[in-house]
Short mmCIF file of C-alpha atoms in Angstrom, two decimals:
data_model
loop_
_atom_site.label_atom_id
_atom_site.label_comp_id
_atom_site.label_asym_id
_atom_site.label_seq_id
_atom_site.Cartn_x
_atom_site.Cartn_y
_atom_site.Cartn_z
CA MET A 1 0.02 0.11 -0.03
CA SER A 2 1.36 3.46 -1.05
CA LYS A 3 2.24 6.11 1.43
CA VAL A 4 -0.75 8.20 0.21
CA ALA A 5 -3.38 5.42 0.58
CA SER A 6 -2.11 4.66 4.25
CA ALA A 7 -2.47 8.14 5.14
CA VAL A 8 -5.87 8.48 3.50
CA LYS A 9 -7.04 5.20 5.45
CA LYS A 10 -5.61 6.59 8.85
CA GLN A 11 -7.53 9.66 8.37
CA LEU A 12 -10.84 7.96 7.58
CA TYR A 13 -10.29 5.77 10.76
CA LEU A 14 -9.54 8.87 12.92
CA LEU A 15 -12.82 10.69 11.31
CA SER A 16 -14.97 7.58 12.03
CA THR A 17 -13.74 7.34 15.66
CA ARG A 18 -14.48 11.15 16.23
CA LEU A 19 -18.00 10.53 14.76
CA LEU A 20 -18.64 7.48 16.93
CA ARG A 21 -17.57 9.32 20.08
CA SER A 22 -19.80 12.22 19.20
CA TYR A 23 -22.86 9.77 18.56
CA TYR A 24 -22.42 8.21 21.84
CA ARG A 25 -21.96 11.59 23.67
CA SER A 26 -24.69 13.63 21.94
CA PHE A 27 -27.15 11.17 20.98
CA TRP A 28 -27.01 8.97 24.07
CA GLY A 29 -25.47 11.22 26.66
CA MET A 30 -22.63 8.87 27.56
CA ASP A 31 -19.43 10.18 29.43
CA ILE A 32 -17.02 9.48 26.79
CA GLY A 33 -13.48 10.72 27.51
CA THR A 34 -10.98 12.53 25.18
CA GLU A 35 -9.62 10.36 22.26
CA VAL A 36 -11.48 7.46 23.40
CA ARG A 37 -11.45 4.50 20.65
CA ILE A 38 -14.41 2.26 20.33
CA ALA A 39 -14.87 -0.44 17.75
CA ARG A 40 -17.97 -0.14 15.90
CA SER A 41 -18.94 -3.61 16.89
CA ALA A 42 -18.78 -2.90 20.45
CA ARG A 43 -21.87 -2.93 22.38
CA LEU A 44 -22.33 0.20 25.02
CA ASP A 45 -25.59 -0.10 26.95
CA THR A 46 -28.06 1.98 25.59
CA THR A 47 -30.82 1.00 28.32
CA ASN A 48 -29.02 3.29 30.67
CA PRO A 49 -26.57 5.28 28.41
CA ARG A 50 -25.73 8.02 31.10
CA GLY A 51 -24.66 5.08 33.36
CA ILE A 52 -21.53 4.73 31.02
CA HIS A 53 -18.34 6.67 31.98
CA ILE A 54 -15.00 5.94 30.07
CA GLY A 55 -11.85 7.88 30.75
CA ASP A 56 -9.57 9.59 28.49
CA TYR A 57 -7.33 7.57 26.01
CA THR A 58 -9.17 4.28 26.67
CA ALA A 59 -9.80 1.71 23.77
CA VAL A 60 -12.81 -0.66 23.66
CA SER A 61 -12.30 -3.39 21.05
CA PHE A 62 -14.28 -5.24 18.73
CA ASP A 63 -17.57 -7.32 20.31
CA ALA A 64 -16.93 -5.98 23.65
CA ALA A 65 -19.93 -5.19 25.78
CA ILE A 66 -20.24 -2.53 28.61
CA LEU A 67 -23.34 -2.86 30.55
CA SER A 68 -25.07 -0.30 33.06
CA HIS A 69 -28.31 -2.09 33.91
CA ASP A 70 -29.41 -5.08 35.62
CA PHE A 71 -32.59 -6.36 33.92
CA VAL A 72 -33.13 -9.09 36.39
CA ASN A 73 -33.28 -6.75 39.39
CA TYR A 74 -34.41 -3.74 37.46
CA LYS A 75 -31.64 -1.61 38.26
CA HIS A 76 -29.81 1.28 36.55
CA VAL A 77 -26.15 1.68 37.71
CA GLU A 78 -22.97 3.53 37.05
CA THR A 79 -20.36 1.56 35.15
CA ARG A 80 -16.95 3.49 35.09
CA ILE A 81 -13.88 2.75 32.97
CA GLY A 82 -10.55 4.58 33.74
CA SER A 83 -8.37 6.40 31.60
CA HIS A 84 -5.51 4.59 29.44
CA CYS A 85 -7.21 1.47 29.40
CA LEU A 86 -7.75 -1.51 27.04
CA ILE A 87 -11.01 -3.44 27.11
CA GLY A 88 -10.15 -6.51 25.11
CA ALA A 89 -12.05 -7.97 22.27
CA ARG A 90 -15.54 -10.08 23.15
CA SER A 91 -14.82 -9.10 26.88
CA VAL A 92 -17.88 -8.26 29.08
CA ILE A 93 -17.99 -5.50 31.63
CA LEU A 94 -21.01 -6.12 34.09
CA PRO A 95 -23.17 -3.63 35.53
CA GLY A 96 -21.94 -1.25 38.30
CA VAL A 97 -18.22 -2.17 37.88
CA THR A 98 -15.44 0.23 38.20
CA ILE A 99 -12.25 -0.38 36.53
CA GLY A 100 -9.17 1.93 37.48
CA ASN A 101 -6.76 3.81 35.21
CA HIS A 102 -4.03 1.82 33.36
CA CYS A 103 -5.52 -1.58 33.19
CA ILE A 104 -5.85 -4.16 30.48
CA ILE A 105 -9.00 -6.43 30.22
CA GLY A 106 -7.82 -9.59 28.37
CA ALA A 107 -10.08 -10.79 25.41
CA GLY A 108 -13.09 -12.57 26.36
CA SER A 109 -12.99 -11.82 29.93
CA VAL A 110 -15.93 -11.20 32.23
CA VAL A 111 -15.38 -8.36 34.69
CA VAL A 112 -17.76 -8.97 37.52
CA ALA A 113 -15.94 -7.05 40.46
CA ASP A 114 -14.19 -3.50 40.72
CA VAL A 115 -10.70 -3.51 39.28
CA PRO A 116 -7.71 -1.70 41.22
CA GLU A 117 -5.62 0.77 39.03
CA GLY A 118 -2.66 -0.96 37.00
CA SER A 119 -4.32 -4.28 36.73
CA LEU A 120 -4.14 -6.97 34.09
CA MET A 121 -7.12 -8.82 34.28
CA SER A 122 -8.19 -12.20 32.46
CA GLY A 123 -10.62 -15.05 32.64
CA ASN A 124 -14.27 -15.68 33.50
CA PRO A 125 -14.62 -14.35 36.01
CA ALA A 126 -11.81 -12.11 35.51
CA ARG A 127 -8.95 -12.38 37.80
CA ALA A 128 -5.71 -10.22 38.27
CA VAL A 129 -2.85 -11.92 36.56
CA GLU A 130 -0.56 -8.97 37.10
CA ARG A 131 -0.48 -5.80 39.22
CA ASN A 132 1.00 -2.43 39.18
CA ILE A 133 1.38 -2.31 35.30
CA ARG A 134 1.56 1.01 33.42
CA THR A 135 0.05 1.79 30.11
CA GLY A 136 0.14 4.56 27.56
CA LYS A 137 -2.82 5.63 25.46
CA TRP A 138 -5.31 3.11 24.70
CA GLY A 139 -3.88 0.76 27.04
CA ILE A 140 -0.56 0.06 24.90
CA ARG A 141 2.45 -0.90 27.15
CA ALA A 142 4.79 -1.80 24.40
CA VAL A 143 8.17 -0.24 25.37
CA HIS A 144 9.12 1.61 22.15
CA PHE A 145 5.63 3.23 22.31
CA LEU A 146 5.90 4.28 25.87
CA ASP A 147 9.64 5.60 25.37
CA ARG A 148 8.32 7.52 22.44
CA ALA A 149 5.55 8.98 24.00
CA ASN A 150 7.32 9.84 27.26
CA SER A 151 10.03 11.69 25.56
CA GLY A 152 7.72 14.28 23.96
CA ALA A 153 4.69 14.33 26.63
CA SER A 154 3.98 16.19 29.72
CA THR A 155 2.96 14.47 32.83
CA THR A 156 -0.44 15.72 32.25
CA SER A 157 -0.95 13.27 29.16
CA GLY A 158 -1.15 10.37 31.69
CA ILE A 159 1.70 8.38 30.10
CA ALA A 160 3.65 6.61 32.85
CA THR A 161 7.17 7.61 33.36
CA THR A 162 8.40 4.01 33.86
CA ARG A 163 8.94 1.55 31.30
CA ALA A 164 6.24 -1.01 31.05
CA LEU A 165 7.21 -4.68 31.36
CA PRO A 166 6.09 -7.25 28.92
CA LEU A 167 3.76 -9.88 30.05
CA GLY A 168 5.40 -12.63 32.23
CA GLU A 169 7.83 -10.18 34.01
CA ARG A 170 6.89 -8.49 37.10
CA SER A 171 6.08 -4.87 37.61
CA VAL A 172 7.45 -3.29 40.81
CA PRO A 173 6.06 -0.25 42.25
CA SER A 174 8.44 2.56 42.40
CA ALA A 175 8.55 2.53 46.21
CA ALA A 176 8.83 -1.12 46.61
CA ARG A 177 12.53 -1.66 47.00
CA ALA A 178 14.05 1.21 48.54
CA ASN A 179 13.54 2.81 51.98
CA SER A 180 10.13 4.60 51.76
CA LEU A 181 11.31 8.09 53.01
CA ASP A 182 14.37 7.88 50.62
CA GLN A 183 11.95 7.08 47.74
CA LEU A 184 9.69 10.04 48.72
CA LEU A 185 12.74 12.51 48.92
CA ALA A 186 13.82 11.17 45.49
CA LEU A 187 10.45 11.84 43.60
CA LYS A 188 10.71 14.40 40.60
CA ASN A 189 8.69 17.64 41.30
CA GLU A 190 5.94 16.78 38.95
CA ASP A 191 5.48 13.36 40.83
CA LYS A 192 5.13 15.18 44.21
CA ILE A 193 1.56 16.48 43.37
CA ARG A 194 0.14 13.03 41.96
CA SER A 195 -1.72 10.56 44.27
CA LEU A 196 0.40 8.40 46.61
CA ALA A 197 -1.09 5.30 45.08
CA SER A 198 0.07 6.49 41.53
CA VAL A 199 3.82 6.73 42.74
CA GLY A 200 3.97 3.34 44.32
CA PHE A 201 2.79 3.94 47.98
CA ASP A 202 0.28 1.26 48.82
CA SER A 203 -1.36 0.75 52.42
CA PHE A 204 1.91 -1.13 53.80
CA GLY A 205 4.33 1.57 52.39
CA LEU A 206 2.40 4.48 53.97
CA VAL A 207 2.41 2.45 57.37
CA THR A 208 6.41 2.13 56.75
CA LEU A 209 6.66 5.70 55.74
CA ARG A 210 4.83 7.16 58.71
CA ALA A 211 7.06 5.09 60.96
CA GLU A 212 10.09 6.33 59.40
CA ILE A 213 9.05 10.05 59.43
CA GLU A 214 8.05 9.78 63.02
CA ALA A 215 11.47 8.42 63.73
CA THR A 216 13.03 11.41 61.82
CA LEU A 217 10.69 14.00 63.59
CA GLY A 218 11.12 12.20 66.91
CA THR A 219 7.41 12.72 67.72
CA ILE A 220 4.23 10.90 66.75
CA ILE A 221 2.03 12.19 63.95
CA ASP A 222 -1.44 12.96 65.02
CA ASP A 223 -4.15 10.38 63.18
CA ASP A 224 -6.08 13.33 61.81
CA ARG A 225 -3.17 15.12 60.20
CA TRP A 226 -1.86 11.91 58.70
CA THR A 227 -5.16 10.96 57.20
CA SER A 228 -5.64 14.20 55.54
CA ILE A 229 -2.72 13.68 53.15
CA SER A 230 -3.30 12.63 49.62
CA THR A 231 -0.11 13.54 47.62
CA PRO A 232 3.64 13.38 48.64
CA ALA A 233 3.84 17.13 48.79
CA ASP A 234 1.36 16.83 51.80
CA ILE A 235 4.03 14.65 53.45
CA LEU A 236 7.16 16.67 52.54
CA ALA A 237 5.40 19.68 54.33
CA MET A 238 5.56 17.85 57.44
CA LEU A 239 9.56 17.50 57.27
CA PRO A 240 11.89 20.03 58.55
CA ALA A 241 14.27 21.79 56.04
CA GLY A 242 17.44 19.75 55.21
CA THR A 243 15.95 16.39 56.09
CA ALA A 244 18.37 13.75 55.45
CA PRO A 245 17.44 11.18 52.72
CA ALA A 246 18.68 8.05 54.51
CA LEU A 247 17.94 6.38 57.74
CA PRO A 248 20.09 3.99 59.66
CA VAL A 249 20.01 0.31 58.47
CA SER A 250 18.85 -2.07 60.75
CA THR A 251 21.33 -4.48 62.40
CA ALA A 252 18.50 -6.93 63.38
CA PRO A 253 20.07 -10.53 62.74
CA ALA A 254 18.53 -12.45 59.98
CA LEU A 255 16.95 -15.73 60.86
CA PRO A 256 19.00 -18.91 60.41
CA ALA A 257 18.31 -20.83 57.00
CA SER A 258 17.06 -24.39 57.32
CA THR A 259 19.90 -25.88 55.59
CA GLY A 260 22.42 -24.77 58.18
CA PRO A 261 23.17 -26.75 61.31
CA ALA A 262 20.60 -27.63 64.06
CA LEU A 263 19.98 -24.72 66.43
CA SER A 264 21.96 -25.18 69.84
CA ALA A 265 20.07 -26.27 72.96
CA ALA A 266 21.76 -22.93 74.57
CA SER A 267 19.23 -20.91 72.67
CA ALA A 268 16.42 -22.33 74.71
CA PRO A 269 15.20 -20.19 77.78
CA ALA A 270 16.90 -21.00 80.92
CA LEU A 271 13.87 -22.11 83.01
CA MET A 272 13.72 -24.01 86.30
CA PRO A 273 12.24 -27.57 85.83
CA GLY A 274 8.85 -27.96 87.05
CA LEU A 275 7.66 -24.13 86.63
CA ARG A 276 4.04 -24.00 85.25
CA THR A 277 3.28 -21.14 82.69
CA ALA A 278 1.42 -19.06 85.31
CA ASP A 279 4.79 -19.18 87.40
CA LEU A 280 7.14 -17.73 84.77
CA PRO A 281 8.49 -14.29 85.09
CA ARG A 282 7.06 -11.44 83.00
CA THR A 283 8.47 -8.04 81.97
CA GLY A 284 7.06 -5.41 79.76
CA SER A 285 8.05 -6.65 76.34
CA ARG A 286 8.89 -10.22 77.15
CA ARG A 287 6.85 -13.30 77.74
CA LEU A 288 7.64 -17.04 78.61
CA ARG A 289 5.15 -19.91 78.58
CA ARG A 290 5.77 -23.49 79.25
CA HIS A 291 3.77 -26.45 78.21
CA ASP A 292 3.74 -29.90 78.76
CA VAL A 293 2.91 -31.27 75.17
CA GLY A 294 -0.24 -33.29 74.90
CA MET A 295 -3.21 -34.07 72.65
CA PRO A 296 -4.42 -30.33 72.54
CA GLN A 297 -1.01 -29.60 70.95
CA MET A 298 -0.44 -32.52 68.78
CA ILE A 299 -1.39 -34.01 65.32
CA ALA A 300 -0.50 -37.52 64.02
CA ALA A 301 2.99 -36.33 62.59
CA GLY A 302 4.17 -34.56 65.80
CA LEU A 303 3.54 -30.70 67.30
CA SER A 304 0.29 -28.98 65.57
CA GLU A 305 1.62 -26.17 63.52
CA SER A 306 -2.13 -24.59 63.87
CA TRP A 307 -1.86 -24.67 67.51
CA LEU A 308 1.65 -23.44 67.62
CA PHE A 309 0.56 -20.40 65.35
CA LYS A 310 -2.34 -19.63 67.61
CA GLU A 311 -0.25 -20.10 70.68
CA LEU A 312 2.20 -17.59 69.23
CA GLY A 313 -0.34 -15.01 68.16
CA ASP A 314 -1.81 -15.12 71.60
CA ILE A 315 1.38 -14.23 73.36
CA HIS A 316 2.32 -11.68 70.69
CA TRP A 317 -1.26 -10.05 71.29
CA GLN A 318 -0.98 -10.45 75.28
CA ILE A 319 2.31 -8.40 75.20
CA LEU A 320 0.65 -5.72 73.23
CA THR A 321 -2.46 -5.38 75.24
CA ASP A 322 -0.59 -5.43 78.47
CA SER A 323 1.85 -2.68 77.34
CA LEU A 324 -1.19 -0.68 75.97
CA GLY A 325 -2.80 -0.90 79.40
CA VAL A 326 -6.22 -1.81 77.75
CA SER A 327 -8.23 -5.01 77.03
CA SER A 328 -8.14 -6.32 73.38
CA ARG A 329 -11.62 -5.09 72.79
CA ASN A 330 -10.99 -1.55 73.92
CA ILE A 331 -7.86 -0.97 71.60
CA ALA A 332 -8.79 2.23 69.55
CA ASP A 333 -7.10 4.80 67.55
CA ALA A 334 -7.12 8.66 68.43
CA ARG A 335 -10.62 8.84 66.80
CA GLY A 336 -11.95 6.13 69.06
CA ASP A 337 -12.39 3.51 66.13
CA ARG A 338 -11.69 -0.07 67.32
CA LEU A 339 -8.35 -1.61 66.02
CA TYR A 340 -7.67 -5.25 65.42
CA ALA A 341 -4.36 -6.76 65.37
CA THR A 342 -3.20 -7.63 61.77
CA PHE A 343 -0.42 -10.32 61.38
CA THR A 344 1.59 -9.46 58.02
CA ALA A 345 4.25 -11.83 58.23
CA ILE A 346 5.39 -15.03 60.18
CA ARG A 347 8.69 -16.77 59.52
CA LEU A 348 9.32 -20.07 61.05
CA ARG A 349 12.76 -21.65 61.44
CA LEU A 350 13.13 -25.05 63.09
CA GLY A 351 16.50 -26.87 63.67
CA GLN A 352 14.32 -30.12 63.88
CA PRO A 353 11.01 -30.70 62.03
CA LEU A 354 7.78 -30.48 64.05
CA SER A 355 7.82 -34.29 64.00
CA ALA A 356 10.71 -34.21 66.68
CA ILE A 357 8.25 -32.76 69.10
CA VAL A 358 6.24 -35.47 70.63
CA GLU A 359 3.85 -36.35 73.65
CA ASN A 360 4.84 -35.34 77.01
CA ASP A 361 7.77 -33.00 75.86
CA ARG A 362 8.32 -29.91 77.87
CA LEU A 363 7.94 -26.95 75.29
CA ASP A 364 9.01 -23.49 76.40
CA ILE A 365 8.31 -20.44 74.34
CA ASP A 366 10.32 -17.24 75.14
CA MET A 367 8.92 -14.15 73.18
CA THR A 368 10.32 -10.67 73.04
CA MET A 369 8.84 -7.65 71.14
CA SER A 370 9.98 -4.39 69.73
CA ARG A 371 8.40 -1.79 67.50
CA PHE A 372 9.23 0.63 64.78
CA GLY A 373 7.03 4.02 65.16
CA SER A 374 3.61 3.37 66.58
CA GLY A 375 2.04 1.08 64.23
CA MET A 376 4.51 -1.64 63.48
CA PHE A 377 5.33 -4.32 65.99
CA PHE A 378 7.81 -7.33 65.85
CA SER A 379 8.38 -10.22 67.90
CA THR A 380 10.98 -13.06 68.18
CA ALA A 381 10.36 -16.24 69.98
CA SER A 382 12.69 -19.08 70.73
CA ILE A 383 10.93 -22.58 70.69
CA ALA A 384 12.65 -25.23 72.62
CA THR A 385 12.20 -28.70 73.85
CA GLN A 386 14.66 -31.28 75.02
CA ARG A 387 14.79 -32.58 71.45
CA ALA A 388 14.14 -29.80 69.14
CA GLN A 389 14.76 -25.97 68.65
CA GLY A 390 13.58 -23.26 66.48
CA ILE A 391 12.91 -19.52 66.16
CA VAL A 392 9.86 -17.58 64.96
CA GLU A 393 9.75 -13.90 63.82
CA ILE A 394 6.65 -12.12 63.74
CA MET A 395 5.47 -8.73 62.03
CA SER A 396 2.04 -7.20 62.84
CA ASN A 397 0.37 -3.88 62.58
CA PHE A 398 -3.34 -2.69 63.24
CA SER A 399 -6.35 -2.51 61.04
CA LYS A 400 -9.71 -1.23 61.35
CA PHE A 401 -13.06 -1.59 59.21
CA GLU A 402 -13.61 1.17 56.64
CA VAL A 403 -17.18 -0.36 56.12
CA PRO A 404 -18.28 -2.19 59.36
CA GLY A 405 -18.30 -5.93 59.22
CA GLN A 406 -16.87 -5.81 55.71
CA ASN A 407 -13.59 -8.06 55.95
CA THR A 408 -12.58 -6.67 52.43
CA SER A 409 -12.48 -3.08 53.75
CA LEU A 410 -9.70 -3.23 56.20
CA VAL A 411 -7.57 -0.40 56.33
CA ARG A 412 -4.42 0.46 58.52
CA GLY A 413 -4.92 1.95 61.85
CA GLN A 414 -2.60 2.98 64.62
CA PRO A 415 -3.08 2.89 68.44
CA ALA A 416 -2.59 5.66 71.00
CA ILE A 417 0.61 4.87 72.51
CA PRO A 418 0.79 5.45 76.41
CA GLU A 419 3.49 7.26 78.23
CA ASN A 420 6.28 4.97 79.54
CA PHE A 421 5.25 2.49 76.80
CA ALA A 422 7.06 -0.92 77.56
CA ILE A 423 7.83 -1.95 73.98
CA PRO A 424 11.06 -0.71 72.89
CA LEU A 425 11.47 1.47 69.90
CA LEU A 426 13.86 0.36 67.06
CA ALA A 427 15.86 3.14 65.33
CA ALA A 428 15.37 1.32 61.95
CA ALA A 429 12.86 -1.16 60.30
CA PRO A 430 14.29 -4.57 60.77
CA GLU A 431 14.96 -6.89 57.96
CA ILE A 432 11.46 -8.65 57.60
CA VAL A 433 10.01 -5.17 56.70
CA ASP A 434 11.97 -5.24 53.31
CA ASP A 435 11.39 -8.91 52.82
CA TYR A 436 7.56 -8.51 53.23
CA ARG A 437 7.74 -5.20 51.08
CA THR A 438 9.44 -7.34 48.26
CA GLN A 439 6.93 -10.08 48.37
CA ARG A 440 3.88 -7.72 48.34
CA SER A 441 5.42 -5.48 45.44
CA ASP A 442 6.35 -8.47 43.39
CA GLY A 443 2.63 -9.15 43.24
CA ALA A 444 0.92 -12.45 41.84
CA VAL A 445 3.33 -15.14 40.36
CA GLU A 446 2.46 -15.94 36.72
CA THR A 447 3.89 -19.65 36.68
CA ILE A 448 0.66 -21.84 38.10
CA LEU A 449 1.44 -25.57 38.48
CA PHE A 450 -1.66 -26.47 40.25
CA GLU A 451 -4.92 -24.47 40.99
CA THR A 452 -8.00 -25.37 43.31
CA GLU A 453 -10.75 -23.71 45.26
CA TYR A 454 -11.22 -23.74 48.92
CA GLU A 455 -14.67 -22.84 50.57
CA LEU A 456 -14.05 -21.16 53.97
CA GLN A 457 -15.39 -22.90 56.92
CA PRO A 458 -16.78 -20.35 59.36
CA TYR A 459 -16.53 -22.94 62.42
CA HIS A 460 -12.69 -23.12 62.38
CA ASP A 461 -11.32 -20.62 59.68
CA ILE A 462 -13.18 -17.31 61.16
CA ASN A 463 -11.89 -15.95 64.48
CA GLY A 464 -13.97 -14.26 67.05
CA VAL A 465 -14.23 -10.89 65.42
CA GLY A 466 -15.39 -12.34 62.14
CA LEU A 467 -12.08 -12.09 60.39
CA LEU A 468 -10.39 -14.74 58.63
CA TYR A 469 -7.85 -16.20 61.31
CA PHE A 470 -4.15 -15.69 60.68
CA ALA A 471 -3.55 -19.34 61.68
CA ALA A 472 -6.04 -20.62 59.17
CA TYR A 473 -3.98 -19.65 56.19
CA PRO A 474 -1.17 -22.19 56.42
CA ILE A 475 -3.68 -24.80 57.23
CA ILE A 476 -5.90 -23.88 54.32
CA ASN A 477 -2.64 -23.90 52.20
CA ASP A 478 -1.81 -27.41 53.43
CA VAL A 479 -5.40 -28.78 52.89
CA CYS A 480 -5.25 -27.51 49.30
CA ALA A 481 -1.81 -28.82 48.54
CA ARG A 482 -2.72 -32.30 49.42
CA ARG A 483 -5.04 -32.35 46.41
CA HIS A 484 -2.01 -32.07 44.11
CA LEU A 485 0.81 -33.95 46.35
CA GLY A 486 -1.45 -36.85 47.44
CA ALA A 487 -4.01 -37.43 50.31
CA SER A 488 -1.25 -39.51 52.28
CA ASP A 489 1.45 -36.50 51.85
CA TRP A 490 1.05 -35.73 55.61
CA GLN A 491 2.14 -39.34 56.40
CA ASN A 492 5.39 -38.78 54.45
CA TYR A 493 6.50 -35.10 55.25
CA THR A 494 6.46 -32.78 58.36
CA THR A 495 7.02 -28.78 58.41
CA LEU A 496 10.71 -27.63 58.93
CA ASP A 497 10.26 -24.11 57.82
CA ARG A 498 7.53 -21.93 56.72
CA ASP A 499 7.23 -18.19 55.59
CA THR A 500 3.70 -16.70 55.42
CA TYR A 501 3.16 -13.13 54.14
CA TYR A 502 -0.41 -11.78 54.64
CA PHE A 503 -1.65 -9.27 52.31
CA ALA A 504 -5.52 -9.32 52.39
CA ASN A 505 -8.58 -10.76 54.47
CA SER A 506 -11.80 -12.50 53.31
CA GLY A 507 -15.42 -12.63 54.31
CA ALA A 508 -16.78 -15.76 56.16
CA GLY A 509 -18.63 -16.94 53.07
CA GLY A 510 -15.76 -16.56 50.83
CA THR A 511 -14.10 -18.71 48.48
CA ILE A 512 -10.21 -18.95 48.31
CA ILE A 513 -8.26 -19.75 45.10
CA PHE A 514 -5.28 -21.82 45.95
CA ARG A 515 -2.28 -21.89 43.62
CA ILE A 516 1.20 -23.88 43.59
CA HIS A 517 3.80 -21.88 41.71
CA ALA A 518 6.87 -23.90 42.35
CA ILE A 519 8.01 -27.31 43.85
CA THR A 520 11.78 -27.92 44.47
CA GLN A 521 13.31 -31.30 45.81
CA ASP A 522 16.66 -31.09 47.75
CA GLY A 523 17.39 -34.64 49.08
CA ASP A 524 14.81 -35.22 51.96
CA LYS A 525 13.62 -31.57 51.90
CA ARG A 526 11.02 -30.23 49.76
CA THR A 527 9.92 -26.57 49.23
CA VAL A 528 6.68 -25.49 47.73
CA SER A 529 5.79 -21.98 46.85
CA THR A 530 2.08 -21.13 46.98
CA SER A 531 -0.36 -18.37 47.05
CA LEU A 532 -4.01 -17.73 48.30
CA SER A 533 -6.19 -15.23 46.43
CA ARG A 534 -9.91 -14.00 46.88
CA ALA A 535 -12.36 -15.79 44.03
CA SER A 536 -14.55 -12.80 44.27
CA ASP A 537 -12.11 -10.13 42.88
CA GLY A 538 -8.81 -11.99 42.52
CA LYS A 539 -7.11 -10.16 45.33
CA LEU A 540 -3.76 -11.62 46.36
CA MET A 541 -4.22 -12.60 50.11
CA ALA A 542 -1.07 -14.40 51.05
CA LYS A 543 2.14 -15.96 49.82
CA LEU A 544 3.53 -19.09 51.47
CA ASN A 545 6.92 -20.80 51.21
CA THR A 546 7.05 -23.93 53.06
CA THR A 547 9.96 -26.32 53.48
CA HIS A 548 9.07 -30.03 54.48
CA GLN A 549 11.36 -32.76 55.51
CA ARG A 550 10.68 -36.34 54.73
CA LEU A 551 9.70 -38.30 58.01
CA GLY A 552 12.22 -40.70 59.36
CA SER A 553 15.16 -38.77 57.73
#
């Protein structure tokens, strides 16, 4: 085709898209943004045309359907699609859905729930296969297109300033890897007036950033002042002139790897024989508990990991409530909103597997707690019997319901810290924070070896305040893993190490999607990498890395 013919064809195409946009706007009253491209065969709901909203520079491909009315329930609703999106061919956007900016909806997908900004969705129902992506006009993320657009476009064009990664690679938010305050100070001037989410600060990043700023200022930031911020510029206004861009690096020791030598018995707490738990000494940030292992603490393959998680969580929680000087149901933020302890990471390292702990063993748990800022709490516990030792590291913060009783609406909170608070303050965030941040920012893993669904069981998966219990995550993981590894797998392997990273919760009637991403075998040890996601919206809830050891080895 000659250059002249190509130019004519392009002009005709642009003219037809302008006419189609004008038709939808003027005749039907739809809210259609600048330079939106809609295929002629696409179907936009004309039963409730004013309920259709499409942002600037979005493309709607052939045979796609965008609905804004529910015929069965006789409802007219608002359906919103952000800017710089691509709605793939033959995809269906159901009534009432909101799709954020910079999203790609794969061909043939059925979108049944809201889609966060920067998501790549696929399937029926559509689930997130990639997070934190950045797209240019019409959802294009090809590197050469973005590079060319960025070189000649202002920040108001909506083109992302980071290179888009091809499908299959992971996209990492800008604030994911570095110290949060350093990242904030390094932002370009034009980025300082953008939303915090658009420059890579998610809810966990903001918790970390708040703690770092409080450490810099040497004071606690008032909740009302903190919740009023919306841009990096708002935060920077809090800092004194000449704020140094770097904070000290934590010297907290890393947990031992499972492949190393067994932990020494000297790491066990030195307790007098015969002491009961109630007799053990207590200090402000330390608790010691002793148990004679019996049936309540056991399963067929040794010590129950579910019981161990619950016991560790209870000790961690007791230190917190005792130090705050209030009962658990009375913990609140400065506004009086009730707060709930939220476990964000638990790392278990055992010198010997759980099967080495047997009936009538004496088990000592010695836990010490510290904090970073007023909202992040860390505890390290030694676990010791006469035949096995281990270490557990726990990270937690506080959450509250943004919508009462809705588990998917949890947001971060921070308790009021009393004077002479017993839990010591760290000068810098420990290593587990960076580890968690990395796991969170990497998002969903693309490689899937196995996938199955799990229906939550309220009688043992949900805790006393209606949240999915943190101790249930690894058990759900293991129940689902058996479907792939074999029903008798528990008879052959026992837990040696487990890392659990928590990202979200679920309602009592929810369904969980379990996925296995990798399985590696090293002699008598097997490591399985897995994830849990909400079936309702594809939200990643947890990542787990579990090392099992063959029984009898």
